C-alpha atoms as an extended CHARMM CRD file, in Angstrom:
* protein
*
       279  EXT
         1         1  MET       CA             -0.4480000000       -0.1900000000       -0.3010000000  PROA      1               0.0000000000
         2         2  THR       CA              1.3220000000        3.4710000000       -0.5990000000  PROA      2               0.0000000000
         3         3  LEU       CA              1.4850000000        5.6420000000        2.3170000000  PROA      3               0.0000000000
         4         4  PRO       CA             -0.0040000000        9.3210000000        1.7660000000  PROA      4               0.0000000000
         5         5  THR       CA              2.2390000000       12.1070000000        1.2570000000  PROA      5               0.0000000000
         6         6  GLU       CA              2.4980000000       13.5000000000        3.4670000000  PROA      6               0.0000000000
         7         7  SER       CA              3.5340000000       10.1420000000        6.0140000000  PROA      7               0.0000000000
         8         8  VAL       CA              6.6760000000        9.8660000000        4.0510000000  PROA      8               0.0000000000
         9         9  LYS       CA              9.5550000000       10.7500000000        5.5330000000  PROA      9               0.0000000000
        10        10  LEU       CA             11.5020000000       13.6700000000        4.3600000000  PROA      10              0.0000000000
        11        11  GLY       CA             14.7000000000       14.4920000000        4.0310000000  PROA      11              0.0000000000
        12        12  ILE       CA             16.0180000000       17.3500000000        3.8440000000  PROA      12              0.0000000000
        13        13  ILE       CA             18.2720000000       19.4380000000        3.0440000000  PROA      13              0.0000000000
        14        14  ALA       CA             19.4580000000       22.3480000000        3.4980000000  PROA      14              0.0000000000
        15        15  GLY       CA             21.3010000000       24.9640000000        2.5020000000  PROA      15              0.0000000000
        16        16  ALA       CA             21.1790000000       29.0850000000        2.9370000000  PROA      16              0.0000000000
        17        17  GLY       CA             17.8740000000       31.3480000000        2.1310000000  PROA      17              0.0000000000
        18        18  GLN       CA             14.4330000000       31.5180000000        3.2840000000  PROA      18              0.0000000000
        19        19  LEU       CA             13.6490000000       28.2680000000        1.6000000000  PROA      19              0.0000000000
        20        20  PRO       CA             14.2820000000       25.4430000000        3.4810000000  PROA      20              0.0000000000
        21        21  GLN       CA             12.4350000000       27.7980000000        6.6340000000  PROA      21              0.0000000000
        22        22  ARG       CA              9.6790000000       27.3390000000        4.0150000000  PROA      22              0.0000000000
        23        23  ILE       CA              9.4640000000       23.3580000000        3.7990000000  PROA      23              0.0000000000
        24        24  ILE       CA             10.1520000000       23.1550000000        7.4770000000  PROA      24              0.0000000000
        25        25  ASP       CA              6.6960000000       25.3510000000        7.7900000000  PROA      25              0.0000000000
        26        26  ILE       CA              4.9640000000       23.0890000000        5.0600000000  PROA      26              0.0000000000
        27        27  CYS       CA              6.0930000000       20.1510000000        6.7400000000  PROA      27              0.0000000000
        28        28  LEU       CA              4.9740000000       21.0610000000       10.3020000000  PROA      28              0.0000000000
        29        29  GLN       CA              1.1730000000       21.6610000000        9.4270000000  PROA      29              0.0000000000
        30        30  GLN       CA              0.9990000000       18.6890000000        7.8180000000  PROA      30              0.0000000000
        31        31  LYS       CA              2.3960000000       16.9920000000       10.8090000000  PROA      31              0.0000000000
        32        32  ARG       CA              4.1100000000       14.9320000000        8.1740000000  PROA      32              0.0000000000
        33        33  PRO       CA              7.9580000000       14.1230000000       10.5580000000  PROA      33              0.0000000000
        34        34  PHE       CA             11.4940000000       15.6580000000        8.6240000000  PROA      34              0.0000000000
        35        35  TYR       CA             15.2240000000       15.2540000000        9.3920000000  PROA      35              0.0000000000
        36        36  ILE       CA             17.1370000000       17.9430000000        8.4160000000  PROA      36              0.0000000000
        37        37  ILE       CA             21.1570000000       17.6050000000        6.6550000000  PROA      37              0.0000000000
        38        38  ALA       CA             22.4100000000       20.7280000000        7.9420000000  PROA      38              0.0000000000
        39        39  PHE       CA             25.8300000000       22.0550000000        6.7940000000  PROA      39              0.0000000000
        40        40  GLU       CA             28.7080000000       23.7110000000        8.8830000000  PROA      40              0.0000000000
        41        41  ASN       CA             29.2590000000       27.6100000000        7.5400000000  PROA      41              0.0000000000
        42        42  GLN       CA             26.4490000000       27.2290000000        4.8780000000  PROA      42              0.0000000000
        43        43  THR       CA             22.7350000000       26.4700000000        7.0270000000  PROA      43              0.0000000000
        44        44  ASP       CA             21.6950000000       28.7640000000       10.1760000000  PROA      44              0.0000000000
        45        45  PRO       CA             21.8770000000       27.5490000000       12.3780000000  PROA      45              0.0000000000
        46        46  MET       CA             18.3980000000       28.8530000000       14.1280000000  PROA      46              0.0000000000
        47        47  LEU       CA             16.7990000000       26.7440000000       11.3640000000  PROA      47              0.0000000000
        48        48  VAL       CA             17.6140000000       23.6680000000       12.9200000000  PROA      48              0.0000000000
        49        49  GLU       CA             16.6440000000       24.6270000000       16.3910000000  PROA      49              0.0000000000
        50        50  ASN       CA             14.1480000000       21.9860000000       18.2240000000  PROA      50              0.0000000000
        51        51  HSD       CA             14.1040000000       19.8660000000       15.5970000000  PROA      51              0.0000000000
        52        52  PRO       CA             15.9080000000       17.1620000000       14.2840000000  PROA      52              0.0000000000
        53        53  HSD       CA             18.8960000000       16.9410000000       12.3490000000  PROA      53              0.0000000000
        54        54  ILE       CA             22.4640000000       16.3540000000       12.1130000000  PROA      54              0.0000000000
        55        55  TRP       CA             25.3640000000       18.4140000000       11.3600000000  PROA      55              0.0000000000
        56        56  CYS       CA             27.5470000000       17.7670000000        8.2340000000  PROA      56              0.0000000000
        57        57  LYS       CA             30.4570000000       18.8880000000        6.6930000000  PROA      57              0.0000000000
        58        58  LEU       CA             30.2930000000       19.2180000000        2.1500000000  PROA      58              0.0000000000
        59        59  GLY       CA             32.0620000000       15.9920000000        1.6910000000  PROA      59              0.0000000000
        60        60  GLN       CA             30.7350000000       13.8740000000        4.4920000000  PROA      60              0.0000000000
        61        61  THR       CA             28.1770000000       11.6250000000        2.5670000000  PROA      61              0.0000000000
        62        62  LYS       CA             28.2200000000        8.9560000000        4.8850000000  PROA      62              0.0000000000
        63        63  LEU       CA             26.9090000000       10.2720000000        7.4360000000  PROA      63              0.0000000000
        64        64  ALA       CA             24.2270000000       12.1040000000        5.8060000000  PROA      64              0.0000000000
        65        65  PHE       CA             22.6910000000        8.9900000000        4.0370000000  PROA      65              0.0000000000
        66        66  ASP       CA             23.0360000000        7.1050000000        7.1850000000  PROA      66              0.0000000000
        67        67  TYR       CA             20.7140000000        9.4650000000        9.2840000000  PROA      67              0.0000000000
        68        68  LEU       CA             18.6530000000        9.9570000000        6.8610000000  PROA      68              0.0000000000
        69        69  LYS       CA             18.3560000000        5.6320000000        6.2600000000  PROA      69              0.0000000000
        70        70  GLU       CA             18.1270000000        5.2030000000       10.1280000000  PROA      70              0.0000000000
        71        71  SER       CA             15.3450000000        7.5360000000       10.2610000000  PROA      71              0.0000000000
        72        72  GLY       CA             13.0230000000        5.8930000000        8.0670000000  PROA      72              0.0000000000
        73        73  VAL       CA             13.2170000000        9.2200000000        5.2470000000  PROA      73              0.0000000000
        74        74  GLN       CA             12.2020000000        7.9220000000        2.3010000000  PROA      74              0.0000000000
        75        75  GLU       CA             11.9820000000       10.3940000000       -0.2900000000  PROA      75              0.0000000000
        76        76  VAL       CA             14.4710000000       14.1470000000        0.3900000000  PROA      76              0.0000000000
        77        77  VAL       CA             14.2350000000       17.9560000000       -1.2030000000  PROA      77              0.0000000000
        78        78  MET       CA             17.6560000000       19.6550000000       -1.8980000000  PROA      78              0.0000000000
        79        79  VAL       CA             16.8440000000       23.8110000000       -0.7560000000  PROA      79              0.0000000000
        80        80  GLY       CA             19.1010000000       27.0810000000       -0.3700000000  PROA      80              0.0000000000
        81        81  PRO       CA             21.9930000000       27.0730000000       -2.9050000000  PROA      81              0.0000000000
        82        82  ILE       CA             25.3410000000       26.1950000000       -1.1900000000  PROA      82              0.0000000000
        83        83  LYS       CA             28.5330000000       28.2100000000       -1.7680000000  PROA      83              0.0000000000
        84        84  ARG       CA             30.3280000000       25.2800000000       -3.3280000000  PROA      84              0.0000000000
        85        85  PRO       CA             33.7120000000       24.6450000000       -2.9300000000  PROA      85              0.0000000000
        86        86  ALA       CA             37.1940000000       24.5820000000       -4.4440000000  PROA      86              0.0000000000
        87        87  TRP       CA             37.8850000000       20.7780000000       -5.3080000000  PROA      87              0.0000000000
        88        88  SER       CA             41.4790000000       21.5720000000       -2.9470000000  PROA      88              0.0000000000
        89        89  GLU       CA             39.4990000000       22.2880000000       -0.4220000000  PROA      89              0.0000000000
        90        90  LEU       CA             37.2550000000       19.2770000000       -0.1610000000  PROA      90              0.0000000000
        91        91  LYS       CA             37.6410000000       17.5130000000        2.3710000000  PROA      91              0.0000000000
        92        92  PRO       CA             35.5880000000       13.8360000000        1.5010000000  PROA      92              0.0000000000
        93        93  ASP       CA             35.2190000000       10.4910000000        3.3960000000  PROA      93              0.0000000000
        94        94  THR       CA             36.1560000000        7.1650000000        1.8190000000  PROA      94              0.0000000000
        95        95  PHE       CA             32.2450000000        6.7380000000        1.3500000000  PROA      95              0.0000000000
        96        96  THR       CA             32.9390000000        9.5440000000       -0.8150000000  PROA      96              0.0000000000
        97        97  ALA       CA             36.4300000000        9.8140000000       -1.8580000000  PROA      97              0.0000000000
        98        98  THR       CA             35.4870000000        6.4410000000       -3.7160000000  PROA      98              0.0000000000
        99        99  TRP       CA             32.3460000000        8.4740000000       -5.3120000000  PROA      99              0.0000000000
       100       100  LEU       CA             34.5890000000       11.2270000000       -7.1630000000  PROA      100             0.0000000000
       101       101  ALA       CA             37.0450000000        8.9990000000       -8.0670000000  PROA      101             0.0000000000
       102       102  LYS       CA             34.6590000000        7.0580000000      -10.1580000000  PROA      102             0.0000000000
       103       103  HSD       CA             32.1460000000       10.0350000000      -11.3440000000  PROA      103             0.0000000000
       104       104  LEU       CA             34.4560000000       13.5070000000      -11.2700000000  PROA      104             0.0000000000
       105       105  HSD       CA             35.8580000000       13.2240000000      -14.3520000000  PROA      105             0.0000000000
       106       106  LYS       CA             32.1290000000       13.3900000000      -16.1660000000  PROA      106             0.0000000000
       107       107  ILE       CA             31.6970000000       16.8790000000      -14.3720000000  PROA      107             0.0000000000
       108       108  PHE       CA             32.1730000000       19.7910000000      -15.9090000000  PROA      108             0.0000000000
       109       109  GLY       CA             29.4900000000       22.0780000000      -14.1010000000  PROA      109             0.0000000000
       110       110  ASP       CA             26.7120000000       22.6040000000      -11.7580000000  PROA      110             0.0000000000
       111       111  ASP       CA             24.3600000000       21.1830000000      -13.5060000000  PROA      111             0.0000000000
       112       112  SER       CA             25.8450000000       18.1920000000      -14.1060000000  PROA      112             0.0000000000
       113       113  LEU       CA             27.3750000000       17.8890000000      -10.9580000000  PROA      113             0.0000000000
       114       114  LEU       CA             23.8150000000       18.3270000000       -9.5900000000  PROA      114             0.0000000000
       115       115  ARG       CA             22.6050000000       15.7130000000      -12.0580000000  PROA      115             0.0000000000
       116       116  ALA       CA             25.3820000000       12.9590000000      -10.6150000000  PROA      116             0.0000000000
       117       117  VAL       CA             24.5020000000       14.0100000000       -6.9980000000  PROA      117             0.0000000000
       118       118  ILE       CA             20.3190000000       13.4540000000       -7.9640000000  PROA      118             0.0000000000
       119       119  ASP       CA             22.0060000000        9.9540000000       -9.8270000000  PROA      119             0.0000000000
       120       120  LEU       CA             23.1510000000        9.3420000000       -6.3590000000  PROA      120             0.0000000000
       121       121  PHE       CA             20.8520000000        9.7450000000       -3.7060000000  PROA      121             0.0000000000
       122       122  GLU       CA             18.2070000000        7.5740000000       -6.0650000000  PROA      122             0.0000000000
       123       123  THR       CA             20.9080000000        4.4590000000       -5.8850000000  PROA      123             0.0000000000
       124       124  GLN       CA             20.3290000000        4.9630000000       -2.0300000000  PROA      124             0.0000000000
       125       125  GLY       CA             17.1250000000        4.2800000000       -2.4470000000  PROA      125             0.0000000000
       126       126  PHE       CA             15.8810000000        7.7080000000       -2.1690000000  PROA      126             0.0000000000
       127       127  LYS       CA             13.3830000000        9.3500000000       -3.5850000000  PROA      127             0.0000000000
       128       128  VAL       CA             14.2770000000       13.6610000000       -4.6900000000  PROA      128             0.0000000000
       129       129  VAL       CA             11.4840000000       15.7400000000       -5.5370000000  PROA      129             0.0000000000
       130       130  SER       CA             11.5970000000       19.3560000000       -5.7100000000  PROA      130             0.0000000000
       131       131  ALA       CA             10.1420000000       22.4450000000       -3.4510000000  PROA      131             0.0000000000
       132       132  GLU       CA              7.5550000000       22.6680000000       -5.9220000000  PROA      132             0.0000000000
       133       133  ASP       CA              6.1380000000       18.9640000000       -5.2280000000  PROA      133             0.0000000000
       134       134  ILE       CA              6.4300000000       19.5600000000       -1.0560000000  PROA      134             0.0000000000
       135       135  ILE       CA              4.5660000000       23.8620000000       -1.5980000000  PROA      135             0.0000000000
       136       136  GLY       CA              3.2800000000       23.7850000000       -4.5320000000  PROA      136             0.0000000000
       137       137  ALA       CA              3.1360000000       24.6980000000       -7.5400000000  PROA      137             0.0000000000
       138       138  SER       CA              1.7750000000       29.0660000000       -6.5270000000  PROA      138             0.0000000000
       139       139  LEU       CA              5.9650000000       28.8860000000       -5.2600000000  PROA      139             0.0000000000
       140       140  LEU       CA              6.2990000000       29.2570000000       -9.1860000000  PROA      140             0.0000000000
       141       141  ALA       CA              5.6820000000       33.1400000000      -10.6370000000  PROA      141             0.0000000000
       142       142  PRO       CA              2.4490000000       32.6400000000      -12.6970000000  PROA      142             0.0000000000
       143       143  ARG       CA              2.4470000000       34.1820000000      -16.4780000000  PROA      143             0.0000000000
       144       144  GLY       CA              0.9410000000       37.8530000000      -17.2140000000  PROA      144             0.0000000000
       145       145  ILE       CA              1.9240000000       41.2640000000      -15.3420000000  PROA      145             0.0000000000
       146       146  MET       CA              1.8020000000       41.4690000000      -11.7890000000  PROA      146             0.0000000000
       147       147  GLY       CA              0.9860000000       44.6720000000      -10.0320000000  PROA      147             0.0000000000
       148       148  LYS       CA             -0.1140000000       47.8000000000      -11.4660000000  PROA      148             0.0000000000
       149       149  TYR       CA              2.2790000000       48.8060000000      -13.2820000000  PROA      149             0.0000000000
       150       150  PRO       CA              3.1870000000       46.8700000000      -17.0810000000  PROA      150             0.0000000000
       151       151  PRO       CA              6.5970000000       46.8720000000      -19.4830000000  PROA      151             0.0000000000
       152       152  THR       CA              7.0130000000       49.6600000000      -21.6170000000  PROA      152             0.0000000000
       153       153  SER       CA              7.5010000000       48.5220000000      -24.8490000000  PROA      153             0.0000000000
       154       154  GLN       CA             11.1610000000       49.0160000000      -25.2610000000  PROA      154             0.0000000000
       155       155  ASP       CA             11.0430000000       47.9440000000      -21.1150000000  PROA      155             0.0000000000
       156       156  GLN       CA              9.9050000000       44.7260000000      -23.9420000000  PROA      156             0.0000000000
       157       157  GLN       CA             12.2180000000       44.5790000000      -26.1820000000  PROA      157             0.0000000000
       158       158  ASP       CA             14.9180000000       44.2490000000      -23.3360000000  PROA      158             0.0000000000
       159       159  ILE       CA             13.5530000000       41.8390000000      -22.0530000000  PROA      159             0.0000000000
       160       160  SER       CA             13.2590000000       39.7670000000      -24.7820000000  PROA      160             0.0000000000
       161       161  LEU       CA             17.2540000000       40.1150000000      -25.9700000000  PROA      161             0.0000000000
       162       162  GLY       CA             17.8420000000       38.8960000000      -22.3390000000  PROA      162             0.0000000000
       163       163  ILE       CA             15.0760000000       35.4100000000      -22.3260000000  PROA      163             0.0000000000
       164       164  LYS       CA             17.5800000000       35.5810000000      -25.8930000000  PROA      164             0.0000000000
       165       165  VAL       CA             20.9510000000       36.4730000000      -23.4920000000  PROA      165             0.0000000000
       166       166  ALA       CA             20.4600000000       34.3810000000      -20.8830000000  PROA      166             0.0000000000
       167       167  THR       CA             19.2530000000       30.5090000000      -22.6940000000  PROA      167             0.0000000000
       168       168  VAL       CA             22.5970000000       31.2970000000      -23.7960000000  PROA      168             0.0000000000
       169       169  LEU       CA             24.2140000000       32.2900000000      -21.0030000000  PROA      169             0.0000000000
       170       170  GLY       CA             22.2380000000       29.1470000000      -19.4080000000  PROA      170             0.0000000000
       171       171  SER       CA             22.9250000000       26.4760000000      -22.1670000000  PROA      171             0.0000000000
       172       172  CYS       CA             27.4050000000       27.5580000000      -21.1660000000  PROA      172             0.0000000000
       173       173  ASP       CA             26.2530000000       25.7050000000      -17.6760000000  PROA      173             0.0000000000
       174       174  ILE       CA             27.0340000000       30.1070000000      -16.5140000000  PROA      174             0.0000000000
       175       175  GLY       CA             24.6710000000       32.0640000000      -15.3720000000  PROA      175             0.0000000000
       176       176  GLN       CA             21.1310000000       32.3840000000      -15.2420000000  PROA      176             0.0000000000
       177       177  ALA       CA             20.2620000000       35.5110000000      -15.0170000000  PROA      177             0.0000000000
       178       178  VAL       CA             21.4670000000       39.5700000000      -17.0230000000  PROA      178             0.0000000000
       179       179  VAL       CA             20.7630000000       42.9440000000      -16.5970000000  PROA      179             0.0000000000
       180       180  ILE       CA             19.3400000000       45.0400000000      -19.6380000000  PROA      180             0.0000000000
       181       181  GLN       CA             19.0370000000       48.3880000000      -20.8400000000  PROA      181             0.0000000000
       182       182  GLN       CA             18.0540000000       50.7570000000      -23.8440000000  PROA      182             0.0000000000
       183       183  GLY       CA             18.3120000000       47.5020000000      -25.5510000000  PROA      183             0.0000000000
       184       184  LEU       CA             22.4570000000       46.9490000000      -24.2600000000  PROA      184             0.0000000000
       185       185  VAL       CA             23.4880000000       44.4330000000      -21.8720000000  PROA      185             0.0000000000
       186       186  LEU       CA             24.5820000000       46.1890000000      -19.2710000000  PROA      186             0.0000000000
       187       187  GLY       CA             25.9780000000       42.4050000000      -17.1710000000  PROA      187             0.0000000000
       188       188  VAL       CA             25.5030000000       38.8500000000      -17.6480000000  PROA      188             0.0000000000
       189       189  GLU       CA             25.5190000000       36.7710000000      -14.3810000000  PROA      189             0.0000000000
       190       190  ALA       CA             27.7880000000       34.5890000000      -13.0000000000  PROA      190             0.0000000000
       191       191  ILE       CA             29.6820000000       32.7500000000       -9.9160000000  PROA      191             0.0000000000
       192       192  GLU       CA             28.6650000000       35.9870000000       -7.8840000000  PROA      192             0.0000000000
       193       193  GLY       CA             25.1550000000       35.7650000000       -8.0140000000  PROA      193             0.0000000000
       194       194  THR       CA             21.8350000000       38.2630000000       -8.7410000000  PROA      194             0.0000000000
       195       195  GLU       CA             22.4990000000       40.8930000000       -5.5800000000  PROA      195             0.0000000000
       196       196  ALA       CA             26.5660000000       40.6500000000       -6.6080000000  PROA      196             0.0000000000
       197       197  LEU       CA             24.7010000000       41.1640000000      -10.2860000000  PROA      197             0.0000000000
       198       198  LEU       CA             22.7430000000       44.2680000000      -10.1010000000  PROA      198             0.0000000000
       199       199  LYS       CA             25.1060000000       46.5460000000       -7.2650000000  PROA      199             0.0000000000
       200       200  ARG       CA             27.8030000000       46.1670000000      -10.2900000000  PROA      200             0.0000000000
       201       201  CYS       CA             24.9410000000       47.0840000000      -12.8240000000  PROA      201             0.0000000000
       202       202  ALA       CA             24.3950000000       50.3170000000      -11.3450000000  PROA      202             0.0000000000
       203       203  PHE       CA             27.2810000000       52.4590000000      -12.0470000000  PROA      203             0.0000000000
       204       204  LEU       CA             27.1010000000       50.7600000000      -15.3550000000  PROA      204             0.0000000000
       205       205  LYS       CA             22.6240000000       52.1990000000      -15.7180000000  PROA      205             0.0000000000
       206       206  ARG       CA             23.0730000000       54.5590000000      -19.0010000000  PROA      206             0.0000000000
       207       207  PRO       CA             21.6580000000       57.6770000000      -18.8630000000  PROA      207             0.0000000000
       208       208  GLY       CA             17.2590000000       57.7480000000      -18.5790000000  PROA      208             0.0000000000
       209       209  SER       CA             14.5360000000       55.2560000000      -17.4390000000  PROA      209             0.0000000000
       210       210  GLY       CA             14.3880000000       51.9830000000      -17.7820000000  PROA      210             0.0000000000
       211       211  GLY       CA             16.4920000000       48.1800000000      -17.2040000000  PROA      211             0.0000000000
       212       212  ALA       CA             15.1960000000       45.1830000000      -16.0230000000  PROA      212             0.0000000000
       213       213  LEU       CA             16.8650000000       42.2750000000      -14.5690000000  PROA      213             0.0000000000
       214       214  ILE       CA             14.8930000000       38.9160000000      -16.8100000000  PROA      214             0.0000000000
       215       215  LYS       CA             15.6440000000       35.7570000000      -14.1770000000  PROA      215             0.0000000000
       216       216  VAL       CA             15.5400000000       32.3330000000      -16.4410000000  PROA      216             0.0000000000
       217       217  THR       CA             16.0140000000       28.2900000000      -15.8480000000  PROA      217             0.0000000000
       218       218  LYS       CA             18.8700000000       26.4140000000      -18.0740000000  PROA      218             0.0000000000
       219       219  PRO       CA             18.2460000000       24.5350000000      -20.7350000000  PROA      219             0.0000000000
       220       220  GLN       CA             19.6640000000       21.8780000000      -19.5900000000  PROA      220             0.0000000000
       221       221  GLN       CA             18.6940000000       22.9010000000      -16.2200000000  PROA      221             0.0000000000
       222       222  GLU       CA             18.0260000000       19.6180000000      -13.5020000000  PROA      222             0.0000000000
       223       223  THR       CA             14.7440000000       21.9680000000      -11.7640000000  PROA      223             0.0000000000
       224       224  ARG       CA             14.6640000000       19.1020000000       -8.5900000000  PROA      224             0.0000000000
       225       225  VAL       CA             17.5170000000       21.1100000000       -6.9310000000  PROA      225             0.0000000000
       226       226  ASP       CA             17.9730000000       24.1400000000       -9.2400000000  PROA      226             0.0000000000
       227       227  ARG       CA             15.0570000000       26.3150000000      -10.0950000000  PROA      227             0.0000000000
       228       228  PRO       CA             16.3990000000       29.8220000000      -10.1130000000  PROA      228             0.0000000000
       229       229  THR       CA             14.5850000000       32.2590000000       -7.7060000000  PROA      229             0.0000000000
       230       230  VAL       CA             13.7160000000       36.2560000000       -6.8920000000  PROA      230             0.0000000000
       231       231  GLY       CA             12.6840000000       37.3000000000       -3.6230000000  PROA      231             0.0000000000
       232       232  LEU       CA             10.7030000000       40.8980000000       -2.0410000000  PROA      232             0.0000000000
       233       233  GLU       CA             15.4410000000       41.5910000000       -1.5540000000  PROA      233             0.0000000000
       234       234  THR       CA             15.2300000000       40.3880000000       -5.2190000000  PROA      234             0.0000000000
       235       235  LEU       CA             13.2560000000       43.8160000000       -6.0340000000  PROA      235             0.0000000000
       236       236  LYS       CA             14.5110000000       45.7070000000       -3.4560000000  PROA      236             0.0000000000
       237       237  ARG       CA             18.4260000000       45.9390000000       -4.9710000000  PROA      237             0.0000000000
       238       238  ILE       CA             16.3470000000       46.4090000000       -8.1160000000  PROA      238             0.0000000000
       239       239  GLN       CA             15.2410000000       49.1950000000       -7.3530000000  PROA      239             0.0000000000
       240       240  GLU       CA             18.3190000000       50.6240000000       -5.2460000000  PROA      240             0.0000000000
       241       241  SER       CA             19.9790000000       50.4170000000       -8.2500000000  PROA      241             0.0000000000
       242       242  GLY       CA             18.2550000000       52.1310000000      -10.5160000000  PROA      242             0.0000000000
       243       243  PHE       CA             16.3610000000       50.7280000000      -12.7740000000  PROA      243             0.0000000000
       244       244  LYS       CA             12.7920000000       49.3720000000      -12.9670000000  PROA      244             0.0000000000
       245       245  GLY       CA             11.5100000000       46.2790000000      -13.9230000000  PROA      245             0.0000000000
       246       246  LEU       CA             11.9790000000       42.3070000000      -13.3300000000  PROA      246             0.0000000000
       247       247  ALA       CA             11.6640000000       39.7390000000      -16.0420000000  PROA      247             0.0000000000
       248       248  VAL       CA             11.1780000000       36.4080000000      -14.4160000000  PROA      248             0.0000000000
       249       249  GLU       CA             10.7090000000       33.0550000000      -16.0440000000  PROA      249             0.0000000000
       250       250  ALA       CA              6.4330000000       31.9230000000      -15.8290000000  PROA      250             0.0000000000
       251       251  PHE       CA              6.0820000000       27.8230000000      -14.3770000000  PROA      251             0.0000000000
       252       252  GLY       CA             10.1670000000       28.6490000000      -14.1270000000  PROA      252             0.0000000000
       253       253  VAL       CA             11.4310000000       30.8710000000      -11.8600000000  PROA      253             0.0000000000
       254       254  ILE       CA             10.3420000000       29.9280000000       -7.6130000000  PROA      254             0.0000000000
       255       255  MET       CA              9.1900000000       33.8840000000       -6.4340000000  PROA      255             0.0000000000
       256       256  LEU       CA              9.3150000000       33.7150000000       -2.8860000000  PROA      256             0.0000000000
       257       257  ASP       CA              7.6280000000       36.6020000000       -0.4420000000  PROA      257             0.0000000000
       258       258  LYS       CA              5.2180000000       37.0790000000       -3.6230000000  PROA      258             0.0000000000
       259       259  GLU       CA              2.5880000000       39.2800000000       -2.8910000000  PROA      259             0.0000000000
       260       260  GLU       CA              5.0710000000       41.3270000000       -0.7710000000  PROA      260             0.0000000000
       261       261  MET       CA              6.3790000000       41.5280000000       -4.3690000000  PROA      261             0.0000000000
       262       262  ILE       CA              4.3700000000       43.3270000000       -5.9210000000  PROA      262             0.0000000000
       263       263  GLN       CA              3.2120000000       45.2660000000       -3.2250000000  PROA      263             0.0000000000
       264       264  PHE       CA              7.2040000000       46.7140000000       -3.3780000000  PROA      264             0.0000000000
       265       265  ALA       CA              6.3390000000       47.2550000000       -7.4460000000  PROA      265             0.0000000000
       266       266  ASN       CA              2.8500000000       48.5660000000       -6.7250000000  PROA      266             0.0000000000
       267       267  LYS       CA              5.2540000000       51.3040000000       -4.2530000000  PROA      267             0.0000000000
       268       268  ASN       CA              7.8000000000       51.5070000000       -6.3640000000  PROA      268             0.0000000000
       269       269  LYS       CA              6.3080000000       51.5420000000       -9.5300000000  PROA      269             0.0000000000
       270       270  LEU       CA              8.5440000000       48.4950000000      -10.8180000000  PROA      270             0.0000000000
       271       271  PHE       CA              6.9650000000       45.9880000000      -13.7330000000  PROA      271             0.0000000000
       272       272  LEU       CA              7.0640000000       42.4140000000      -12.1110000000  PROA      272             0.0000000000
       273       273  ILE       CA              5.8170000000       39.4190000000      -14.8860000000  PROA      273             0.0000000000
       274       274  GLY       CA              5.9070000000       36.4750000000      -15.9320000000  PROA      274             0.0000000000
       275       275  VAL       CA              6.6710000000       35.7940000000      -19.2110000000  PROA      275             0.0000000000
       276       276  ASP       CA              7.1750000000       32.5460000000      -21.1370000000  PROA      276             0.0000000000
       277       277  LYS       CA             11.5480000000       31.4580000000      -22.5680000000  PROA      277             0.0000000000
       278       278  ASN       CA             10.0220000000       31.5200000000      -26.0250000000  PROA      278             0.0000000000
       279       279  ILE       CA              8.1290000000       35.0530000000      -27.0880000000  PROA      279             0.0000000000
């Protein structure tokens, strides 16, 4: 007999940011048992207080697997960004070192690494699920204008260009976001992340209005464990940088604080829109 999802024990592989707490809140509402794998210098210690958890260093895979198996976990969700150390800084246990020796030659970037990690969890008997599997599809950006202010015709041209640039960027496994103003690419996201991209582009802003952050999924992205995410802080950085709005891939990008984002966009006359990647 198949157990209801709410009865299946969940392992939460917790990185930084708000999303791990959102998953915990849902589990508490559903009275679903959960067990947290927290990482030193990555996971917020406040997140795990009063909840079942263990602390691991990156590379201590056997410790994590043993804890999850002993706890009877069947499904695993990986949420929150984790800063990946250089290979030379990683101190793997024997289990992880053996696995890396067999698979390292296949890993050429974040996407291939994450697919390999999913395969590893699945070979250990765990089902890997996405954040939206637990929270629901409302976690993803809807299609269309959110809020009072639509993009202008120039903004729409910038969005179209941004989607093309970000898609090419993503196909090279580089980043997921670009800043476009008046038909010019002011910056592309790499390892520094979206916030640093916006800070950098603020100094490159052209005279006049306009300018948008465009964020989409990579063509080959493994969305169960790695979806682009935006939130209220993203909009605040856009406003502080002097740009005019945010366009995200509809049903592809996670929106944290959606209602707060819409209120902030309205108050600051920013556009906020979910778009198809093939426009």
